[in-house]
XYZ file of C-alpha atoms in Angstrom:
180
model
C 11.798 8.284 8.745
C 12.676 10.199 11.899
C 10.895 9.281 15.121
C 11.436 12.329 17.330
C 8.982 11.516 20.149
C 7.550 8.438 21.811
C 4.809 6.993 19.641
C 1.499 5.739 21.070
C 1.538 2.088 22.139
C -2.249 1.648 22.116
C -3.263 2.683 18.596
C -1.769 3.964 15.348
C -3.952 4.489 12.277
C -2.819 4.976 8.701
C -4.679 6.813 5.961
C -3.571 5.848 2.472
C -4.364 8.014 -0.528
C -3.781 6.366 -3.905
C -3.669 8.580 -7.000
C -3.466 7.247 -10.546
C -1.958 9.105 -13.505
C -4.602 9.908 -16.106
C -4.157 11.676 -19.443
C -6.887 14.007 -20.683
C -8.108 14.312 -24.280
C -5.719 17.267 -24.650
C -2.737 15.099 -23.577
C -2.304 16.833 -20.229
C -1.447 14.520 -17.342
C -3.346 14.652 -14.055
C -3.690 12.587 -10.887
C -7.055 11.066 -10.006
C -7.855 9.600 -6.568
C -8.766 5.905 -6.544
C -11.617 5.608 -4.015
C -11.640 3.005 -1.238
C -13.476 -0.203 -2.137
C -14.400 -3.156 0.090
C -13.882 -1.529 3.503
C -15.223 -3.090 6.698
C -18.760 -1.769 7.178
C -18.484 -1.931 11.017
C -15.476 0.362 11.576
C -14.863 1.835 8.101
C -11.345 0.406 7.966
C -9.310 -1.681 5.494
C -10.248 -2.202 1.838
C -8.438 -1.522 -1.445
C -7.638 1.984 -2.731
C -7.624 5.237 -0.708
C -8.558 3.680 2.629
C -7.979 3.948 6.394
C -6.183 1.160 8.239
C -7.031 1.242 11.949
C -4.780 -1.463 13.381
C -1.248 -0.621 12.242
C 0.276 -1.758 15.562
C -1.358 -5.183 15.199
C -0.146 -5.414 11.588
C 3.352 -4.415 12.752
C 3.366 -7.073 15.494
C 2.204 -9.752 13.033
C 5.074 -8.757 10.719
C 7.626 -8.961 13.558
C 6.324 -12.419 14.548
C 6.862 -13.743 11.013
C 10.203 -11.929 10.490
C 12.227 -14.940 11.686
C 11.185 -16.788 8.505
C 13.023 -14.216 6.368
C 15.859 -13.014 8.636
C 18.911 -15.293 8.561
C 21.371 -12.998 10.312
C 21.956 -13.777 14.031
C 22.635 -10.129 14.972
C 19.423 -9.001 13.267
C 17.402 -11.796 14.927
C 18.863 -10.815 18.298
C 18.009 -7.150 17.707
C 14.396 -7.990 16.763
C 14.015 -10.231 19.823
C 15.456 -7.721 22.343
C 13.900 -4.475 21.069
C 10.386 -3.111 21.006
C 9.791 -2.318 17.332
C 6.007 -1.754 17.332
C 5.869 1.196 17.394
C 9.498 2.024 16.555
C 11.401 3.875 19.325
C 13.033 7.300 18.861
C 15.667 7.483 16.160
C 16.114 7.476 12.407
C 14.549 4.472 10.705
C 14.817 3.296 7.130
C 12.022 1.096 5.865
C 12.808 -1.021 2.826
C 10.103 -2.763 0.852
C 11.332 -5.435 -1.496
C 7.773 -6.550 -2.145
C 4.555 -4.839 -1.114
C 1.943 -7.014 -2.805
C 1.728 -10.489 -4.214
C 0.010 -10.972 -7.557
C -3.035 -12.348 -5.690
C -3.422 -9.069 -3.747
C -3.607 -6.925 -6.863
C -6.595 -6.521 -9.176
C -6.228 -8.601 -12.343
C -6.229 -5.459 -14.496
C -2.696 -4.701 -13.265
C -1.491 -7.711 -15.200
C -4.233 -8.234 -17.799
C -3.662 -5.622 -20.499
C -0.093 -4.573 -21.284
C 0.258 -1.209 -19.635
C 2.340 1.312 -17.774
C 0.599 2.825 -14.776
C 1.907 5.501 -12.454
C 0.675 5.917 -8.887
C 1.312 8.290 -5.999
C 0.762 6.657 -2.611
C 0.510 9.064 0.337
C 0.666 7.532 3.820
C -0.524 9.595 6.825
C -0.182 8.199 10.343
C -2.286 9.379 13.331
C -2.816 8.258 16.937
C -6.479 7.381 16.388
C -7.538 10.766 17.800
C -6.480 12.824 14.743
C -3.063 13.772 16.181
C -0.615 13.590 13.246
C 2.418 11.359 13.787
C 4.046 11.459 10.356
C 3.557 10.992 6.647
C 5.357 9.646 3.602
C 4.867 9.588 -0.150
C 5.814 6.870 -2.607
C 5.758 6.930 -6.406
C 5.155 3.618 -8.174
C 5.408 2.801 -11.857
C 3.783 -0.514 -12.754
C 4.993 -1.558 -16.167
C 4.537 -4.555 -18.456
C 6.597 -5.460 -21.482
C 5.777 -7.576 -24.516
C 7.562 -10.934 -24.296
C 9.464 -10.518 -27.578
C 10.213 -6.819 -27.008
C 14.014 -6.523 -27.307
C 14.011 -2.759 -26.649
C 11.994 -3.239 -23.409
C 9.643 -0.445 -24.400
C 6.822 0.023 -21.919
C 3.392 -0.472 -23.489
C 0.534 1.729 -22.338
C -3.157 0.896 -22.207
C -5.566 3.882 -22.273
C -8.281 1.721 -20.649
C -6.107 0.603 -17.723
C -7.736 2.953 -15.185
C -11.279 1.930 -16.149
C -10.298 -1.754 -15.986
C -8.636 -1.170 -12.599
C -11.776 0.425 -11.102
C -14.029 -2.305 -12.560
C -11.793 -5.014 -11.120
C -11.647 -3.346 -7.683
C -15.447 -2.977 -7.698
C -15.974 -6.659 -8.501
C -13.460 -7.706 -5.802
C -15.224 -5.478 -3.258
C -18.552 -7.068 -4.191
C -17.077 -10.542 -3.659
C -15.727 -9.505 -0.228
C -19.125 -8.081 0.769
C -21.000 -11.216 -0.336
C -18.509 -13.453 1.527
C -18.883 -11.474 4.767
C -22.672 -11.752 4.379
């Protein structure tokens, strides 16, 4: 990611679009948007699916605060301590995700039926006033294998998308009932 100009220090929002691979009756593959579920009714932010996240700077700062738990290199610790990283300054930055979600964050249907699911995640960053700051796209293949499967063949479940939406809907309902 190239940061070519100073980024806003007051607010950065992120819009996430999640598309799921679906196969039609005629075996043609398409990409269907997964709608946002369980967003905050006050500001329309957060949730699961294609949602808007309004407080990316706060999320970034929380990540930096907890980084010392995972960073064991003195030079890296020193760099994090001495530099303003939220938002990142000008330059070329590489972001590496070794883990995006824990099992608890994902709907159970990801891990319930044996399946292979493909997703396109499109991230769009703005300054909170619709000025575009950057965007990125990530392709994810979520795959499960049978335990005794020596050939490691990916097993697909034609009902995975329906199960995914049902699970997200029930999670959103639980969030709403908790928040009263």
